[in-house]
Coordinates of C-alpha atoms (C1' of nucleotides) in Angstrom, one line a residue:
Chain I
M1 CA 25.1 18.3 -6.4
S2 CA 27.4 18.7 -9.4
S3 CA 31.2 18.7 -9.8
I4 CA 32.3 22.2 -9.8
P5 CA 36.0 23.9 -9.6
W6 CA 37.8 24.3 -6.8
V7 CA 40.8 25.6 -5.5
L8 CA 42.8 24.0 -3.0
H9 CA 45.7 25.8 -0.9
V10 CA 48.4 22.6 0.1
D11 CA 50.7 23.9 2.6
L12 CA 53.4 22.0 4.6
D13 CA 53.5 22.2 8.3
Q14 CA 56.6 23.5 9.5
F15 CA 57.8 22.1 6.8
I16 CA 61.9 22.8 7.2
A17 CA 61.9 21.4 11.0
A18 CA 59.4 18.7 10.1
V19 CA 61.7 17.4 6.8
E20 CA 64.7 17.5 9.7
V21 CA 63.2 15.2 12.6
L22 CA 62.6 12.7 9.7
R23 CA 66.0 12.0 9.3
R24 CA 67.0 12.5 13.1
P25 CA 63.9 10.9 14.6
E26 CA 65.3 11.3 18.1
L27 CA 64.8 15.6 17.8
A28 CA 61.1 14.8 17.9
G29 CA 59.5 16.9 20.2
K30 CA 62.0 19.1 20.5
P31 CA 62.5 23.2 20.2
I32 CA 64.1 23.1 16.5
I33 CA 65.5 26.5 15.4
V34 CA 67.3 26.1 11.6
G35 CA 68.7 29.5 9.9
G36 CA 72.0 30.8 8.5
R37 CA 74.9 28.2 9.1
G38 CA 73.4 27.0 12.7
D39 CA 75.5 29.3 14.3
P40 CA 73.9 32.5 16.7
T41 CA 76.3 33.9 16.8
E42 CA 76.5 35.1 13.2
R43 CA 74.7 37.2 11.1
A44 CA 71.5 35.7 10.0
V45 CA 67.7 34.9 10.4
V46 CA 65.1 32.5 11.4
S47 CA 64.0 30.4 8.0
T48 CA 61.5 27.8 10.3
A49 CA 61.0 27.5 13.8
S50 CA 59.4 23.7 14.7
Y51 CA 55.7 24.4 16.7
E52 CA 58.0 24.2 19.9
A53 CA 60.0 26.9 19.4
R54 CA 57.0 28.7 17.9
A55 CA 55.9 28.4 22.0
F56 CA 58.5 30.6 22.6
G57 CA 58.0 33.5 20.6
V58 CA 60.3 32.3 18.2
G59 CA 59.5 33.0 14.0
S60 CA 60.7 33.2 10.3
G61 CA 62.5 36.2 10.2
M62 CA 63.6 36.7 13.5
P63 CA 67.5 37.1 14.0
L64 CA 69.3 34.0 14.9
R65 CA 70.7 35.8 17.8
I66 CA 67.7 36.9 19.5
A67 CA 65.9 33.4 18.7
A68 CA 69.0 31.5 20.4
R69 CA 68.3 34.1 23.5
K70 CA 64.8 32.9 23.3
V71 CA 65.4 29.6 23.9
P72 CA 68.2 28.0 25.5
D73 CA 68.0 24.7 25.2
A74 CA 66.9 25.1 21.5
V75 CA 68.9 22.7 18.5
L76 CA 69.9 25.2 16.1
L77 CA 70.4 23.5 12.3
P78 CA 72.0 25.1 9.3
V79 CA 69.6 25.1 6.2
D80 CA 70.4 22.2 4.4
A81 CA 68.6 23.3 0.7
E82 CA 69.2 20.5 -0.8
A83 CA 67.8 18.2 1.3
Y84 CA 64.3 20.5 1.4
L85 CA 64.0 20.8 -2.5
A86 CA 64.1 17.1 -2.6
A87 CA 61.4 16.3 -0.1
S88 CA 59.0 19.0 -2.0
D89 CA 60.4 17.6 -5.3
E90 CA 57.8 14.5 -3.8
V91 CA 55.3 16.4 -2.3
M92 CA 54.7 18.0 -5.3
A93 CA 54.9 14.7 -7.7
T94 CA 52.4 13.5 -5.0
L95 CA 49.9 16.4 -5.9
R96 CA 50.4 16.3 -9.4
A97 CA 49.8 12.2 -9.2
Q98 CA 46.1 13.0 -7.4
P99 CA 43.1 12.6 -10.3
G100 CA 42.5 15.7 -12.5
A101 CA 45.2 17.7 -9.9
V102 CA 46.4 20.6 -12.1
V103 CA 49.0 21.9 -9.8
Q104 CA 50.9 25.7 -9.6
V105 CA 53.9 25.4 -7.0
L106 CA 54.0 28.6 -5.2
G107 CA 57.6 27.8 -3.5
W108 CA 59.4 24.9 -1.5
D109 CA 56.3 24.0 0.9
E110 CA 53.4 25.2 -0.5
A111 CA 51.5 24.5 -4.0
F112 CA 47.5 25.6 -5.3
V113 CA 45.5 22.4 -7.2
G114 CA 42.9 23.0 -9.0
V115 CA 40.5 20.3 -9.4
N116 CA 36.5 19.8 -10.5
T117 CA 34.8 17.8 -7.8
E118 CA 31.6 17.5 -5.5
D119 CA 33.4 17.6 -2.4
P120 CA 36.7 18.8 -1.9
E121 CA 37.1 18.2 1.5
A122 CA 36.6 14.9 1.0
Y123 CA 39.3 15.4 -2.2
A124 CA 41.8 17.4 0.7
R125 CA 41.4 14.4 3.0
Q126 CA 42.3 11.9 0.8
L127 CA 45.6 14.7 -0.7
Q128 CA 46.8 14.9 2.6
A129 CA 47.0 10.8 3.2
A130 CA 48.6 10.6 0.0
V131 CA 51.1 13.1 0.9
L132 CA 51.5 11.4 4.3
E133 CA 51.8 8.0 2.6
R134 CA 54.9 9.0 0.5
T135 CA 56.3 11.7 2.2
Q136 CA 55.8 10.9 6.6
L137 CA 54.9 14.7 6.1
H138 CA 51.6 16.5 7.5
C139 CA 50.1 19.4 5.5
S140 CA 47.4 21.8 5.8
V141 CA 44.4 22.2 3.1
G142 CA 42.6 25.8 2.4
V143 CA 39.7 24.8 -0.3
G144 CA 38.1 28.0 -1.7
D145 CA 36.7 30.1 -5.0
T146 CA 39.4 31.9 -5.5
L147 CA 42.6 31.4 -5.2
V148 CA 42.5 34.1 -2.6
R149 CA 40.3 32.8 -0.3
A150 CA 41.9 29.6 -1.1
K151 CA 44.9 30.4 0.1
N152 CA 44.1 32.5 3.2
A153 CA 41.8 29.2 4.4
T154 CA 44.6 27.1 5.1
D155 CA 46.0 29.5 8.1
F156 CA 42.1 27.5 9.9
G157 CA 42.9 24.5 8.9
K158 CA 46.5 24.1 10.3
P159 CA 48.0 22.4 11.4
A160 CA 46.7 19.4 9.3
G161 CA 43.1 20.1 8.8
V162 CA 41.0 21.9 6.0
F163 CA 38.8 25.1 5.9
R164 CA 36.8 26.1 3.4
L165 CA 36.6 30.2 2.4
T166 CA 33.9 31.8 -0.3
A167 CA 32.2 34.5 -1.1
E168 CA 29.4 33.4 1.3
N169 CA 31.5 32.9 4.6
W170 CA 34.2 35.0 3.7
L171 CA 33.3 38.5 5.7
T172 CA 32.0 36.7 8.4
V173 CA 35.6 34.9 8.9
M174 CA 37.9 37.7 7.5
G175 CA 35.8 40.7 8.0
A176 CA 36.5 41.5 11.5
K177 CA 40.5 40.6 11.6
P178 CA 43.3 43.5 10.7
T179 CA 44.5 44.3 6.4
K180 CA 47.7 42.6 7.5
E181 CA 46.4 38.7 7.5
L182 CA 45.7 39.6 4.2
W183 CA 48.3 37.8 1.4
G184 CA 49.8 41.0 -0.4
V185 CA 49.4 43.0 2.4
G186 CA 52.2 43.4 4.6
N187 CA 53.5 46.0 7.5
K188 CA 53.9 49.0 4.9
I189 CA 50.4 48.9 3.3
S190 CA 48.5 48.2 6.4
A191 CA 49.6 51.1 7.7
R192 CA 48.8 53.6 4.6
L193 CA 45.4 51.5 4.5
A194 CA 44.3 52.5 8.5
K195 CA 46.0 56.7 7.3
L196 CA 43.1 56.1 5.6
G197 CA 40.9 55.3 7.6
I198 CA 40.6 51.3 6.6
K199 CA 41.8 49.2 9.7
T200 CA 40.1 46.1 8.4
V201 CA 39.1 43.0 5.9
D202 CA 35.4 44.1 6.5
E203 CA 36.4 48.2 5.4
L204 CA 38.9 47.4 2.8
A205 CA 36.5 45.2 0.8
A206 CA 33.8 48.2 1.6
A207 CA 36.5 50.4 -0.1
D208 CA 35.1 52.1 -3.3
P209 CA 38.4 50.4 -5.7
Q210 CA 38.7 54.1 -7.1
S211 CA 39.2 55.2 -4.0
L212 CA 42.7 54.2 -2.9
V213 CA 43.8 55.1 -6.7
P214 CA 45.5 58.2 -5.2
E215 CA 47.1 56.6 -2.5
F216 CA 48.8 53.0 -4.5
G217 CA 47.8 54.1 -7.8
P218 CA 45.6 52.9 -10.9
K219 CA 46.9 49.2 -10.4
M220 CA 47.5 48.3 -6.6
G221 CA 44.7 50.7 -5.3
P222 CA 41.6 48.3 -7.1
W223 CA 43.8 45.4 -6.7
Y224 CA 43.6 45.5 -2.9
A225 CA 40.1 46.5 -2.4
S226 CA 39.4 43.2 -4.8
L227 CA 41.7 41.8 -2.1
G228 CA 39.9 42.5 1.1
R229 CA 36.7 41.3 -0.6
G230 CA 38.6 37.9 -1.4
D231 CA 38.0 38.3 -5.1
G232 CA 40.4 37.8 -8.0
S233 CA 41.3 35.3 -10.5
S234 CA 40.0 31.2 -10.0
T235 CA 42.7 29.4 -12.3
V236 CA 44.9 27.6 -11.0
D237 CA 48.1 28.1 -14.0
D238 CA 50.5 24.7 -14.4
T239 CA 52.6 26.4 -17.1
P240 CA 56.0 26.1 -15.9
W241 CA 58.0 29.0 -14.1
V242 CA 60.9 31.0 -15.7
A243 CA 62.7 32.5 -13.6
R244 CA 63.1 36.1 -14.9
G245 CA 66.9 36.4 -13.5
H246 CA 68.6 35.4 -11.2
S247 CA 70.9 37.0 -7.8
R248 CA 73.3 35.9 -5.4
E249 CA 73.6 38.5 -2.3
T250 CA 76.4 38.1 0.6
T251 CA 76.0 39.3 4.0
F252 CA 79.5 40.0 5.3
Q253 CA 79.9 38.7 9.1
T254 CA 82.0 42.4 9.3
N255 CA 81.4 45.1 7.0
L256 CA 83.7 45.8 4.2
T257 CA 85.6 48.9 4.4
E258 CA 88.3 48.5 1.8
P259 CA 87.5 49.8 -2.2
D260 CA 89.2 46.2 -3.1
Q261 CA 87.1 43.9 -0.6
V262 CA 83.9 45.4 -2.7
N263 CA 85.9 44.7 -6.2
D264 CA 86.4 41.4 -5.1
A265 CA 82.8 40.2 -4.0
V266 CA 81.2 42.0 -6.5
S267 CA 84.0 40.0 -9.2
Q268 CA 82.4 36.9 -6.7
L269 CA 79.0 37.3 -7.0
A270 CA 79.0 38.1 -10.6
A271 CA 80.4 34.3 -11.2
E272 CA 78.1 32.9 -9.4
V273 CA 75.3 34.8 -11.0
L274 CA 76.9 33.7 -14.2
K275 CA 76.9 30.4 -13.5
D276 CA 72.9 30.2 -13.2
V277 CA 72.3 32.4 -16.0
E278 CA 74.9 30.0 -18.3
A279 CA 72.9 26.9 -16.8
E280 CA 69.4 28.5 -19.0
G281 CA 71.7 29.9 -22.1
R282 CA 69.4 33.5 -22.4
P283 CA 70.2 36.6 -22.7
V284 CA 71.1 39.4 -20.1
V285 CA 69.4 42.2 -20.5
G286 CA 69.9 44.0 -17.2
L287 CA 72.0 44.4 -13.9
T288 CA 71.3 45.6 -10.8
L289 CA 73.5 45.9 -7.5
K290 CA 72.5 45.9 -4.3
V291 CA 74.2 47.8 -1.4
R292 CA 72.9 47.7 1.7
Y293 CA 75.3 50.0 3.9
A294 CA 76.2 50.4 7.9
P295 CA 73.9 50.5 9.6
F296 CA 71.0 50.1 7.6
T297 CA 70.5 52.5 4.0
T298 CA 70.2 50.4 0.3
K299 CA 71.0 51.6 -2.0
T300 CA 70.2 50.1 -5.6
H301 CA 72.2 50.7 -9.1
A302 CA 71.4 49.1 -12.3
R303 CA 71.7 49.4 -15.9
K304 CA 70.0 47.9 -18.8
I305 CA 72.7 45.4 -21.4
P306 CA 71.9 46.2 -24.9
E307 CA 72.4 43.4 -27.2
T308 CA 73.4 39.9 -25.4
F309 CA 76.7 39.5 -23.5
D310 CA 79.4 37.4 -23.0
R311 CA 81.6 36.9 -19.4
G312 CA 83.9 39.4 -19.4
D313 CA 80.7 41.9 -20.1
V314 CA 78.8 41.3 -17.3
L315 CA 81.6 41.2 -15.4
A316 CA 82.8 44.6 -16.1
R317 CA 79.5 46.1 -15.7
A318 CA 79.0 45.1 -12.3
L319 CA 82.3 46.2 -11.7
D320 CA 81.1 49.3 -13.4
L321 CA 78.1 49.6 -10.8
A322 CA 79.9 49.2 -7.7
G323 CA 82.0 52.4 -9.3
N324 CA 78.5 53.6 -7.9
I325 CA 79.0 52.8 -3.9
E326 CA 80.0 55.7 -2.2
P327 CA 83.8 55.9 -0.7
G328 CA 84.2 55.2 2.7
R329 CA 81.0 54.4 3.9
P330 CA 80.9 50.5 5.3
V331 CA 79.3 47.8 3.7
R332 CA 77.2 45.2 4.3
L333 CA 75.6 43.9 2.5
L334 CA 76.4 43.2 -1.5
G335 CA 73.4 41.6 -3.8
L336 CA 73.9 40.9 -7.8
R337 CA 71.0 40.5 -10.2
A338 CA 70.7 39.1 -13.8
E339 CA 68.2 40.0 -15.3
M340 CA 67.1 37.9 -18.6
T341 CA 65.1 37.7 -21.6
M342 CA 61.6 35.7 -21.5
P343 CA 60.0 33.5 -23.9
D344 CA 56.5 34.8 -24.6
D345 CA 54.6 32.0 -23.6
A346 CA 56.1 32.5 -19.8
R347 CA 53.2 32.4 -16.8
Q348 CA 53.5 35.3 -14.9
G349 CA 55.1 36.0 -11.6
H350 CA 55.1 33.2 -9.2
T351 CA 53.7 35.3 -6.0
P352 CA 50.6 36.8 -6.8
T353 CA 52.0 39.6 -4.0
R354 CA 51.0 41.8 -7.3
G355 CA 48.5 42.9 -9.5
G356 CA 47.4 41.0 -12.6
W357 CA 45.8 37.9 -10.4
Chain R
dT1 C1' 65.8 42.6 18.7
dC2 C1' 68.9 44.1 14.8
dT3 C1' 67.4 42.3 11.5
dG4 C1' 69.3 36.3 5.2
dG5 C1' 68.9 34.7 0.4
dG6 C1' 65.9 34.2 -3.1
dG7 C1' 62.7 35.6 -6.1
dT8 C1' 58.2 38.7 -7.9
dC9 C1' 56.0 43.4 -9.6
dC10 C1' 54.6 48.3 -9.2
dT11 C1' 55.4 53.4 -9.0
dA12 C1' 57.7 57.6 -9.8
dG13 C1' 60.4 60.8 -12.2
dG14 C1' 64.0 62.0 -15.3
dA15 C1' 65.8 62.0 -20.1
dC16 C1' 64.5 61.9 -24.9
dC17 C1' 62.1 61.9 -28.5
dC18 C1' 57.7 63.6 -31.5
Chain N
dT1 C1' 62.3 83.2 -24.7
dC2 C1' 59.1 80.2 -22.8
dT3 C1' 56.7 76.9 -23.1
dG4 C1' 51.8 72.1 -24.3
dG5 C1' 50.9 66.9 -24.8
dG6 C1' 52.0 61.8 -24.8
dG7 C1' 54.9 58.4 -25.8
dT8 C1' 59.0 55.6 -24.3
dC9 C1' 62.9 53.9 -21.9
dC10 C1' 65.7 54.1 -17.8
dT11 C1' 66.9 54.0 -13.1
dA12 C1' 66.1 53.9 -8.2
dG13 C1' 62.9 52.4 -4.9
dG14 C1' 59.8 50.7 -2.9
dA15 C1' 56.8 46.3 -1.2
dC16 C1' 56.2 41.8 -0.5
dC17 C1' 56.4 36.6 -1.0
dC18 C1' 58.5 31.7 0.8

DNA sequence: TCTGGGGTCCTAGGACCC
DNA sequence: TCTGGGGTCCTAGGACCC
């Protein structure tokens, strides 16, 4: 046996709920639901539910109100982003300290680890032990010969286990599953694939990449075909991530109806976005205003910004975009995003949901 | 059931230029 | 007067991820 490159995908188990239990041990074993400000009467969704709460059918993205109704005895907690980020930093530092590890962070609770080893399972176990010892958090590890296979493998290892997915067993394990199980295929894409007669991973893997071009375009068509095969890059990239932009959005507890309210809200969003942008000191090159009208239609308005910017410039242009909002329609959400210039050596996106991997 | 907030990337179509 | 083909830039919208 020789030392060859492997991709490990590390995913913390019920991360947010686990962090909450660490600082409040009496919550262990209880159904915990974390979301919004922890108030089920507000417009908010579930960030994470503990396994005990998931048993009642509660999951991420579910309206908090519904989740609370499903689990009357649940412990409802507000999102505490700082605490999760601090825990996450410790986990990532532990991964980086492993011998030979190249670490690419994907989010608070997951990362790819690239490593040359003869025995990836043993390495994974060692990694789990190190994370547990330093943070008291459990994680699952997917082992793969590509990023996509490693990522998909993790689910089979949960909780706290290890699972290997390579070209050898990919179709045996994944072939019969619906395409929606694939990383990067959601409800909409799986429905469009089904229209083409492609319902399973097997069928997607067998599809001619070019045959998907008319429906999905020159880039995404072939990309979906390769997803079906589990193919793609095997390179874990630890280039530091650089944000392309910063945004803020607010869902109003009661819809806005007055233009003054809208302008005030846009000004506030602009101030918050500027705070993030100025902390990085890179020029703004574009602004996007997102408007969700009640009941639920979304529109965006965008503008490129020539040359550079200053505070007043961004605020004025944000208010300018707000002029596109349809008068008389109740507004339930406003979002403002500022796009910045990028350094040449910046890594490509931190989520591989779109082409390029 | 009624849908958060922070991100990334892709595509279509119009405007404009040569 | 009716009209090509290619390229680039921009806006709007969509899809997905954690």
